Short mmCIF file of C-alpha atoms in Angstrom, two decimals:
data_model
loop_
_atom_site.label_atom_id
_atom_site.label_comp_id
_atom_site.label_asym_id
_atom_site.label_seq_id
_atom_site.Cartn_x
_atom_site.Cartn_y
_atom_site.Cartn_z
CA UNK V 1 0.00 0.00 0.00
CA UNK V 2 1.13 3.53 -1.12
CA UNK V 3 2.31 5.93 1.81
CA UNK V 4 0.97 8.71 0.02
CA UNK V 5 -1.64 9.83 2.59
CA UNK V 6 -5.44 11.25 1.26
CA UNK V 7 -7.98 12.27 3.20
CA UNK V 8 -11.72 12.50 2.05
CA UNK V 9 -14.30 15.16 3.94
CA UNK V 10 -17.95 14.81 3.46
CA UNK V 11 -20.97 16.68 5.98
CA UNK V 12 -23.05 13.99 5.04
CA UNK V 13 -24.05 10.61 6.79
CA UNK V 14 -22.43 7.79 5.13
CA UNK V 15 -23.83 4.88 6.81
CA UNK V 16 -27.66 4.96 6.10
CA UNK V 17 -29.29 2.80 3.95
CA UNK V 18 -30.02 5.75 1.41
CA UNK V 19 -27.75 8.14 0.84
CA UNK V 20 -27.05 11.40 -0.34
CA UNK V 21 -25.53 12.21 -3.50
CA UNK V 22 -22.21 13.57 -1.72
CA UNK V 23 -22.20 10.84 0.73
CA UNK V 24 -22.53 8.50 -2.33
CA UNK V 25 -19.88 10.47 -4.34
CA UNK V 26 -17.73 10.26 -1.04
CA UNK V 27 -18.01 6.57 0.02
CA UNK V 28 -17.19 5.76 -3.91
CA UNK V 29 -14.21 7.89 -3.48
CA UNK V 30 -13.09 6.81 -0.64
CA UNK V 31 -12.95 2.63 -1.67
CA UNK V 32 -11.66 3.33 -5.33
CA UNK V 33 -8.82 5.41 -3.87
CA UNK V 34 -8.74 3.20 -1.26
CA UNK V 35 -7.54 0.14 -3.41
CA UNK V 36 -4.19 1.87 -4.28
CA UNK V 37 -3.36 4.84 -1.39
CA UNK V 38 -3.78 5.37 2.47
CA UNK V 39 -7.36 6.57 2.38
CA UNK V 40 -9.33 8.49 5.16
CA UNK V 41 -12.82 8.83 4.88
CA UNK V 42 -13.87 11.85 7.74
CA UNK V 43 -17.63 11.57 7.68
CA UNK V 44 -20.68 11.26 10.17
CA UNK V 45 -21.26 7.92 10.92
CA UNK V 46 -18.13 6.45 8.92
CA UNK V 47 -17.34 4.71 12.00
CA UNK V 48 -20.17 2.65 11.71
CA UNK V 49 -19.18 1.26 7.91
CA UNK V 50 -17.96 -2.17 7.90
CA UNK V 51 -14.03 -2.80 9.30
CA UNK V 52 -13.48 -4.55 5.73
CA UNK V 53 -13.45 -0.92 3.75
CA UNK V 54 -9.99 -0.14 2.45
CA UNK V 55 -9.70 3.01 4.49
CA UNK V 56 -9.75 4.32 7.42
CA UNK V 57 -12.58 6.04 9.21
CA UNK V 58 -13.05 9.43 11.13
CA UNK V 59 -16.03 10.38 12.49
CA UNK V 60 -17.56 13.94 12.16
CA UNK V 61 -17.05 14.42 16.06
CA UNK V 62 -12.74 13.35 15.81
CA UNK V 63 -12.61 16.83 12.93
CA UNK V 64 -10.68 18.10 15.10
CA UNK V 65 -7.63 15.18 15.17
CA UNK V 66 -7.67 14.97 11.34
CA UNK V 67 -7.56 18.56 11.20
CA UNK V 68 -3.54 18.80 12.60
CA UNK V 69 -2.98 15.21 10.50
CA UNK V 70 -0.72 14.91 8.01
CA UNK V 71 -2.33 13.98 4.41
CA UNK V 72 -0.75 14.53 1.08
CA UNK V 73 -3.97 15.38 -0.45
CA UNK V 74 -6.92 16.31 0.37
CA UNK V 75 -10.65 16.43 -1.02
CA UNK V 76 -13.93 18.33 0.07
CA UNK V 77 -16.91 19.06 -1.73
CA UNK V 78 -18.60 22.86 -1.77
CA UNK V 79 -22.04 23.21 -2.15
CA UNK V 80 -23.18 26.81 -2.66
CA UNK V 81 -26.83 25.45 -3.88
CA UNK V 82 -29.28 27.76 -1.20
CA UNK V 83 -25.57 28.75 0.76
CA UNK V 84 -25.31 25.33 2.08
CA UNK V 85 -21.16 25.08 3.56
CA UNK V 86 -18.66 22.77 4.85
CA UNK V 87 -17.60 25.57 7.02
CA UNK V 88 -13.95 24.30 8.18
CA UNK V 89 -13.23 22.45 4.68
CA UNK V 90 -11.76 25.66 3.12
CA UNK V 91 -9.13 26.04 6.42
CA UNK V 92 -7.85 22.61 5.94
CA UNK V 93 -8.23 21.22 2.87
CA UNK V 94 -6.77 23.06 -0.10
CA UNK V 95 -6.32 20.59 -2.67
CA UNK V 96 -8.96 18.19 -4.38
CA UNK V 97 -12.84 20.49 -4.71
CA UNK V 98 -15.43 18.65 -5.82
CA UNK V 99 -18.12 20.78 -6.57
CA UNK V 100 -21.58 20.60 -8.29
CA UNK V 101 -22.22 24.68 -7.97
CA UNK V 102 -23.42 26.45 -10.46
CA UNK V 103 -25.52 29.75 -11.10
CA UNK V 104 -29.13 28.49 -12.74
CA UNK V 105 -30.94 31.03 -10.55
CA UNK V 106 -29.17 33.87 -11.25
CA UNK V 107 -32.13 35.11 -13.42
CA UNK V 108 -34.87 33.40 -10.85
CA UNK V 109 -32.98 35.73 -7.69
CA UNK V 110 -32.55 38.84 -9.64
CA UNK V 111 -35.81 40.14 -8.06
CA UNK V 112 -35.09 40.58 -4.58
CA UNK V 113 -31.95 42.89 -3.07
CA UNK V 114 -31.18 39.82 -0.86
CA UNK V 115 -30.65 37.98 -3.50
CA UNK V 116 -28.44 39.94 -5.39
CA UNK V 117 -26.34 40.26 -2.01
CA UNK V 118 -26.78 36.34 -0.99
CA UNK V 119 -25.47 35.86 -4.48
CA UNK V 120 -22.51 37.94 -4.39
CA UNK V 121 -21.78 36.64 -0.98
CA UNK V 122 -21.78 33.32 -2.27
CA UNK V 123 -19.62 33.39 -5.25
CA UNK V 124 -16.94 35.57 -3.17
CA UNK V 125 -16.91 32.80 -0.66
CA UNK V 126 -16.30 30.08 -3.37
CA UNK V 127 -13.43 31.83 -5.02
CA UNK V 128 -11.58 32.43 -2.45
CA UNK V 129 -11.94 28.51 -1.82
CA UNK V 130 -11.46 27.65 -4.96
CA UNK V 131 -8.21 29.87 -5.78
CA UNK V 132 -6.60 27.36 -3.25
CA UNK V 133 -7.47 24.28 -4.93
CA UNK V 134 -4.85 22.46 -7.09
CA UNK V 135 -7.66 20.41 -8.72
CA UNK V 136 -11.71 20.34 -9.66
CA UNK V 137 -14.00 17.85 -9.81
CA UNK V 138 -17.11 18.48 -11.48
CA UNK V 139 -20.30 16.66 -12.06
CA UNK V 140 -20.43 18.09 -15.82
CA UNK V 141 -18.62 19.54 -18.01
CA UNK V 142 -19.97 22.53 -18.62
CA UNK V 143 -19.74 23.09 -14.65
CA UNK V 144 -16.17 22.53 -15.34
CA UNK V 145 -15.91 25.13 -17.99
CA UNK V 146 -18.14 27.65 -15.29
CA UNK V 147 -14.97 27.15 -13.10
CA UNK V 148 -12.15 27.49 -14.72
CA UNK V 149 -13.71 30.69 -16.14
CA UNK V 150 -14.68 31.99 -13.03
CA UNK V 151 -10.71 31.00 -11.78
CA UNK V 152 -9.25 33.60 -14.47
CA UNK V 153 -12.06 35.80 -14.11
CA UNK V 154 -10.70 36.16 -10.91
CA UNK V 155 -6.78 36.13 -11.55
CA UNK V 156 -5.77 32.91 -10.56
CA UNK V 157 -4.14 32.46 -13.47
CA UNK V 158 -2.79 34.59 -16.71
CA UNK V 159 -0.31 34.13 -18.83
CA UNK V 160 0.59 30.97 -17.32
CA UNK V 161 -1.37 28.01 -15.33
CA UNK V 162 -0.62 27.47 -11.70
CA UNK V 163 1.03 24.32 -10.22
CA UNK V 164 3.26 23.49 -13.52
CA UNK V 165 -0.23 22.29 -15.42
CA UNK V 166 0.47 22.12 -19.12
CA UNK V 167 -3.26 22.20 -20.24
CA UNK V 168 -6.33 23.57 -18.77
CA UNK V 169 -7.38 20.28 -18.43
CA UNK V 170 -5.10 19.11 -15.66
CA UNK V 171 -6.94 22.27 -13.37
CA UNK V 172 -10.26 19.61 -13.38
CA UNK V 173 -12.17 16.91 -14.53
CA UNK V 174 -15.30 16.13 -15.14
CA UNK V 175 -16.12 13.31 -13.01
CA UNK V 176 -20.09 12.36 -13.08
CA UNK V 177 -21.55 10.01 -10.31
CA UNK V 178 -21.45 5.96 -11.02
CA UNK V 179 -22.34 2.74 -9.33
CA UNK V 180 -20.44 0.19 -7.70
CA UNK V 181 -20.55 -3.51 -7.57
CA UNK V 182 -23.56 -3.86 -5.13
CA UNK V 183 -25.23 -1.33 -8.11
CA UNK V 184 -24.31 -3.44 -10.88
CA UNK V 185 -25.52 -6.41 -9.42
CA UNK V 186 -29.10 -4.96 -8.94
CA UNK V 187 -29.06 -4.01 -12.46
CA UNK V 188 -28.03 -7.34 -13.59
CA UNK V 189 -30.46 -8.99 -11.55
CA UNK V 190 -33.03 -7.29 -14.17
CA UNK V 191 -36.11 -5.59 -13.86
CA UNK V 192 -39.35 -6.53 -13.40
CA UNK V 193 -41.28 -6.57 -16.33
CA UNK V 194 -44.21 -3.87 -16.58
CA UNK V 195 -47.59 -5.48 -15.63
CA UNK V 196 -51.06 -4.25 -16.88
CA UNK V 197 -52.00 -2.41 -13.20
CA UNK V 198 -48.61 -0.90 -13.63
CA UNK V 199 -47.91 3.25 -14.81
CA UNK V 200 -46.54 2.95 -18.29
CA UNK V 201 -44.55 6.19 -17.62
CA UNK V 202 -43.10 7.44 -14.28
CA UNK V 203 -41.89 10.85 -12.99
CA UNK V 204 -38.46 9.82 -12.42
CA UNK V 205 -37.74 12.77 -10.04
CA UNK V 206 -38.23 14.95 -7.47
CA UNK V 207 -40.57 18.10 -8.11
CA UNK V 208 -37.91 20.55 -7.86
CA UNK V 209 -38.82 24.26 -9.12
CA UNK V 210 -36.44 23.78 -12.09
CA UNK V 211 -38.03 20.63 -13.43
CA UNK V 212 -41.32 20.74 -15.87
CA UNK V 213 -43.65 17.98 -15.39
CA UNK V 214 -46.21 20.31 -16.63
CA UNK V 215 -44.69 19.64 -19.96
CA UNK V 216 -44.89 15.94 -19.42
CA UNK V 217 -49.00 16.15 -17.78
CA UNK V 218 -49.75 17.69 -21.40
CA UNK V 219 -47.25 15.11 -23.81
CA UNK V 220 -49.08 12.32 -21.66
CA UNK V 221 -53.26 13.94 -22.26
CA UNK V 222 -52.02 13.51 -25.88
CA UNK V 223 -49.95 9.83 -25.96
CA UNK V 224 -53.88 8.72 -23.68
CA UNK V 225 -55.43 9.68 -27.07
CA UNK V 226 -53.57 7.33 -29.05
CA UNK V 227 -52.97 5.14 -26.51
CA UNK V 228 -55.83 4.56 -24.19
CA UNK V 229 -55.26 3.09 -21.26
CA UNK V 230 -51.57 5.19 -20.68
CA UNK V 231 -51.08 6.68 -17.22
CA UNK V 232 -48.22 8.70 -16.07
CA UNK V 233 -47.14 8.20 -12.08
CA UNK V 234 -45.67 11.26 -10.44
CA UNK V 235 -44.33 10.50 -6.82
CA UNK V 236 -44.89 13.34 -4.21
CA UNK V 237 -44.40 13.04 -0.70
CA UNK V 238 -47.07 12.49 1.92
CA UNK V 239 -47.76 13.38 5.56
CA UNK V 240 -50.68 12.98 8.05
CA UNK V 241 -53.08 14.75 6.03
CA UNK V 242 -52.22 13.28 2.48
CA UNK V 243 -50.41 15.58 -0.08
CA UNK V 244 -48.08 18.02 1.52
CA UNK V 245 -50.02 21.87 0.71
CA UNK V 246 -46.85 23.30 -0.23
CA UNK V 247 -46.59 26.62 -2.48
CA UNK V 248 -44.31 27.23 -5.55
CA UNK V 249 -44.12 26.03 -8.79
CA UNK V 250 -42.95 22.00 -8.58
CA UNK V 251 -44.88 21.48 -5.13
CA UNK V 252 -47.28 18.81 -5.31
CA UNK V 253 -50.07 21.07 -5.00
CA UNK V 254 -49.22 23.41 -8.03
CA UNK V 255 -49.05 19.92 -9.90
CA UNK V 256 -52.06 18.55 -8.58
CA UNK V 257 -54.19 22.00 -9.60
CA UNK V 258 -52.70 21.57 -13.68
CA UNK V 259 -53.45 18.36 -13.61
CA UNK V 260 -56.49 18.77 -12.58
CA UNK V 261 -56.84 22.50 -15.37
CA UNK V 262 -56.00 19.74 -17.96
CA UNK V 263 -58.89 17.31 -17.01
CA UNK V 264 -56.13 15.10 -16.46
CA UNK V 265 -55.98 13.73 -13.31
CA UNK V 266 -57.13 10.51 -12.28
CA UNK V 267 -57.93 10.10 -15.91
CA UNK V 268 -54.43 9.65 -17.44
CA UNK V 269 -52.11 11.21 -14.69
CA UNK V 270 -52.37 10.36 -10.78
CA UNK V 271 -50.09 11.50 -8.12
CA UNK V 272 -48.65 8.81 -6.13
CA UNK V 273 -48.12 9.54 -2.57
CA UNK V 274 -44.72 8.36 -1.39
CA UNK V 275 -41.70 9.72 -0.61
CA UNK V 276 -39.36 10.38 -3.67
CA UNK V 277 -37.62 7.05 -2.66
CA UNK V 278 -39.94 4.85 -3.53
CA UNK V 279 -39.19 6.28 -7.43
CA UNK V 280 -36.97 2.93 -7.88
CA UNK V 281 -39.74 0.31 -6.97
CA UNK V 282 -42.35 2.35 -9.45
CA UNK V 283 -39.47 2.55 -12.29
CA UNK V 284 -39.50 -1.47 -11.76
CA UNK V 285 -42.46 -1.97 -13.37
CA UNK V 286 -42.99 0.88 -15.92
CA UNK V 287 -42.43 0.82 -19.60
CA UNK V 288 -40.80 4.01 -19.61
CA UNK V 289 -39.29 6.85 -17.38
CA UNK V 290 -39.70 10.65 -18.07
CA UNK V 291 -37.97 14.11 -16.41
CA UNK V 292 -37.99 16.87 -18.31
CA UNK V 293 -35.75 20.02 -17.34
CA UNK V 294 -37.49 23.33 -17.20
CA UNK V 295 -34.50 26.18 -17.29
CA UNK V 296 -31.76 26.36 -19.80
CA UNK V 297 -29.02 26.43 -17.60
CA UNK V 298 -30.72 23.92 -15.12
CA UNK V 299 -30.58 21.49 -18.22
CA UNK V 300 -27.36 22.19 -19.05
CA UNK V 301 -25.25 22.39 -16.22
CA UNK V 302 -26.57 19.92 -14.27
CA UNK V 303 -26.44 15.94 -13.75
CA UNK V 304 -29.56 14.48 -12.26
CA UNK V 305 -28.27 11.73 -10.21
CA UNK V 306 -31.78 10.28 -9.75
CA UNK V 307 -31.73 9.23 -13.45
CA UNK V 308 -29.52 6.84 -12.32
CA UNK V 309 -32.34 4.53 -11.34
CA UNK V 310 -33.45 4.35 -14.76
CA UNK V 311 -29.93 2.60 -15.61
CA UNK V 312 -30.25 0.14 -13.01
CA UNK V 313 -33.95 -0.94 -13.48
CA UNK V 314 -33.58 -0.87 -17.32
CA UNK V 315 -36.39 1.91 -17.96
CA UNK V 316 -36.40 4.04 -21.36
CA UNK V 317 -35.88 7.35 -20.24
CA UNK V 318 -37.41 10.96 -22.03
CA UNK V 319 -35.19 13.69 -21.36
CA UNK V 320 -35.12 17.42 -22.41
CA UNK V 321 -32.45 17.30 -25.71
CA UNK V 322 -29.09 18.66 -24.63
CA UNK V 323 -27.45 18.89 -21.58
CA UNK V 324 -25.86 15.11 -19.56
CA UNK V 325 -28.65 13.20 -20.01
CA UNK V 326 -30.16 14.25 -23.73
CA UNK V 327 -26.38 13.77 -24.56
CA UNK V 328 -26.33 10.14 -22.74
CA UNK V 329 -29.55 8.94 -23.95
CA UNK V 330 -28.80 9.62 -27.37
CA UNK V 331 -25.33 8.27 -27.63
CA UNK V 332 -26.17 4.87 -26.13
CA UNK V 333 -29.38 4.70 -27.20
CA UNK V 334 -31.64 4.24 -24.22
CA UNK V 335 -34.32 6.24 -25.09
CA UNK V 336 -35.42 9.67 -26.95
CA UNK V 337 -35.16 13.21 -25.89
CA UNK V 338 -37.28 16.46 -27.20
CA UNK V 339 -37.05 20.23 -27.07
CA UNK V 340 -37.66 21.57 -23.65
CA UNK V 341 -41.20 22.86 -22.99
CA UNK V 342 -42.57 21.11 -26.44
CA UNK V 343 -45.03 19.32 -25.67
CA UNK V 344 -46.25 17.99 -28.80
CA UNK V 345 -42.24 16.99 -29.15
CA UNK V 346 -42.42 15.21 -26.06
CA UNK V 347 -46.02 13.26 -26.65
CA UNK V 348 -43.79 12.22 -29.82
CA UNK V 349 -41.11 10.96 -28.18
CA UNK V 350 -43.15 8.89 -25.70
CA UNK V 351 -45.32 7.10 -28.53
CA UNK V 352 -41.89 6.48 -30.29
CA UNK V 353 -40.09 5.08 -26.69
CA UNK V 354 -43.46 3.11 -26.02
CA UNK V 355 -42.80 1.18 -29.26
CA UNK V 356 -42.29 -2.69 -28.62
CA UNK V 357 -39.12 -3.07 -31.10
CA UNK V 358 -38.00 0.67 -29.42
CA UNK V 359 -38.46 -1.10 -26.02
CA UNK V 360 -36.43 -4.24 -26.86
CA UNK V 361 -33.60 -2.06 -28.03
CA UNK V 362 -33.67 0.38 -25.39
CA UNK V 363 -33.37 -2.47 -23.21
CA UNK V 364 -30.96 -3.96 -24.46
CA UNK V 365 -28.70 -0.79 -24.69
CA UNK V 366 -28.97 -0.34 -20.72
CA UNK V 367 -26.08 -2.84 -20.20
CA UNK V 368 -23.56 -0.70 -21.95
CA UNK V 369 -24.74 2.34 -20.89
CA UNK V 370 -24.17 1.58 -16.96
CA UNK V 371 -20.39 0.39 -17.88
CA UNK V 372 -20.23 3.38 -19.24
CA UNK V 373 -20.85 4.95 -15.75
CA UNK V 374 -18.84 2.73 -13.33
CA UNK V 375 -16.93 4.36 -10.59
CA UNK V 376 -13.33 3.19 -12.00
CA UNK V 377 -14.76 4.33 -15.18
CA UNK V 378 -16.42 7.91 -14.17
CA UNK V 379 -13.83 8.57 -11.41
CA UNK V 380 -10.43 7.92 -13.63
CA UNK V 381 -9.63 11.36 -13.64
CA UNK V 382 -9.12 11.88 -10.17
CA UNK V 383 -7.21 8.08 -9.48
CA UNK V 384 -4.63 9.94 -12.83
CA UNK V 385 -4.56 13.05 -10.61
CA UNK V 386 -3.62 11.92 -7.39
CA UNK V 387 -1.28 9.22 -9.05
CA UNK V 388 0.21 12.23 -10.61
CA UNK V 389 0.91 14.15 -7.32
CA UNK V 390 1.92 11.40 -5.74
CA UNK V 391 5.01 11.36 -8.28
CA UNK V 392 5.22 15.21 -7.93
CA UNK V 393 5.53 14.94 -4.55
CA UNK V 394 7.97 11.48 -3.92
CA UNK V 395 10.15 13.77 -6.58
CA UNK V 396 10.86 16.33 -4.84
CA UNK V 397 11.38 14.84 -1.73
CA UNK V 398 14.47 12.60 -3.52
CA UNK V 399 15.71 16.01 -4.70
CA UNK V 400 18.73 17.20 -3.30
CA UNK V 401 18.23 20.43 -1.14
CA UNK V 402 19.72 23.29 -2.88
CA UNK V 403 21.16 24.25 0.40
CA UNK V 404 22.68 21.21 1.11
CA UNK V 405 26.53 20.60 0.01
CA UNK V 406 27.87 17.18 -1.55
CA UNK V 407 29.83 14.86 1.04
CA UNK V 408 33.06 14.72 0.22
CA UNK V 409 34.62 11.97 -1.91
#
């Protein structure tokens, strides 16, 4: 095992049985890098992981040892997403940022002073992080592109690129998330195929103000026309009193109301209560999955991690055209993709996915598609990185001082 010492900060639980995107990203991290340096995963609850993980484990409580250790490298992630912080990370960890920041409500915020302010705030705060960082780690690449802009924007770098990099692509990488065995072995396992009761279609994720499943209530009125019988699910989450009477565009209740304008619901759309989790186990059994993106910059900065299910269970997916996903879906072939906000585009693209010969190639795509996305795969980038400091730095310790005078002969 290398001595070349890495050490891996994440301000999310890493031991519950679902997990959040960072803590995935983290735990991935931490047993791919695992396999070939000293790894140290500094996380709530990493203490509870199994003692067979490849690294060692810090609990959120013991910050305070790891932050006078010793590590050769080290990686945090920044989330400045609603001003959300690892407060500490930019004190004591100046190497490896992963980040999945960008600004797709610029435009949204503009309307409020406090916005403008909370804005400014923010992206101050994140480049003075960032102008410490030897290396980024993005979940697209057009994030990655937002970055390095925003670096020389800044002056972090003119005529020539900090830390002896050669190309502007050895400041970052764009790293998107994966799966790991225990993934791959669900997938393999196979779906379940769709029965009759079943949704054909499924909202495949969370109603988020940037998404547009208005879009998809109108494609799916038309598909019913053609094709009676076709329902489209759309999880929301549930409480005491049954759907939660939240405000906004994407809250249940705003999609409940169009639905119900369209003289849709219950006929050809129906909200199913359930939290957002319970997307995988209504994915099982569809003939197709749907999310459509409803801002530009939303569509094409981001990567929707929740698509990920679609991969494993083997559902078709409709996307919005561009952006990770309409770029995935059309290079492997897994499904179709439309113009964002089209619905008559979209109502095409479902009566072309819904297509039995569509359906058996789809299906039969999925397999390459999740190799495609494997951690080793996905997270290459930052295994060449650190392999590359870890030469940088074993050099220049063999170096002679400069100081230092030859013994004599």
């Amino acid at each position: 095992m290398s001595e070349f010492q890495i050490l891996i900060v994440c301000g999310s639980p890493v031991a519950l049985s679902e997990l959040s995107p960072d803590a995935r990203r983290a735990l991935a991290f931490a047993r791919l890098l695992g396999r070939e340096f000293r790894v140290a995963l500094a996380a709530p609850g990493a203490r509870d992981l199994a003692d067979s993980e490849s690294f060692e484990r810090m609990n959120w409580a013991e910050r305070q040892a790891f932050a006078s250790a010793r590590f050769d490298l080290g990686i945090a992630g920044v989330n400045d997403f609603g001003g959300r912080w690892i407060p500490f990370a930019s004190r004591w960890i100046a190497d490896i940022w992963r980040l999945d920041s960008y600004r797709a409500f610029c435009a949204a915020r503009a309307g409020a002073l406090v916005d403008w302010l909370w804005l400014r705030r923010a992206q101050r705060k994140a480049m003075r992080a960032l102008r410490k960082a030897q290396f980024l780690l993005c979940a697209s690449g057009p994030q990655l592109d937002f970055w390095i802009g925003g670096l020389y924007a800044t002056g972090r770098f003119r005529d020539r690129l900090p830390y002896g990099a050669e190309h502007l692509n050895d400041l970052g990488a764009f790293v998107p998330f994966g799966w790991d065995d225990a993934f791959e072995k669900a997938a393999d396992a196979g779906a379940a195929p769709p029965q009759a009761s079943e949704p054909a279609i499924v909202w495949a994720d969370a109603l988020d103000e940037h998404l547009d499943p208005y879009t998809a209530i109108r494609a799916v009125k038309r598909v019913a026309r053609e094709r009676p019988g076709t329902r489209l699910a759309i999880p929301v989450e549930d409480d005491e009193q049954g759907l939660r009477p939240s405000a906004g565009r994407g809250a249940p209740a705003s999609v409940r109301a169009y639905a119900r304008a369209q003289g849709a619901l219950n006929e050809c759309v129906t909200l199913a209560p359930g939290a957002v989790a319970d997307i995988p186990r209504l994915l099982a059994g569809a003939q197709l999955a749907i999310s459509l993106s409803g801002h530009p910059l939303e569509n094409r900065y981001s990567f929707r991690t929740r698509l990920l299910e679609c991969l494993r269970t083997g559902t078709p997916l409709v996307c919005v055209e561009g952006g990770f996903w309409g770029e995935f879906v059309t290079e492997h072939g897994i499904g179709r993709t439309a113009p964002m906000g089209d619905s008559d585009a979209v109502a095409a693209a479902i009566l072309s996915a819904l297509d039995p010969h569509a359906q058996d190639q789809c299906r039969a795509n999925m397999a390459k598609a999740r190799e495609a996305l494997r951690w080793e795969r996905a997270a290459a980038p930052l295994a060449q990185f650190c392999r590359r400091e870890q030469r940088r730095i074993r050099a220049a310790k063999e170096a002679p001082h400069p100081n230092k005078q030859p013994s004599a002969a």
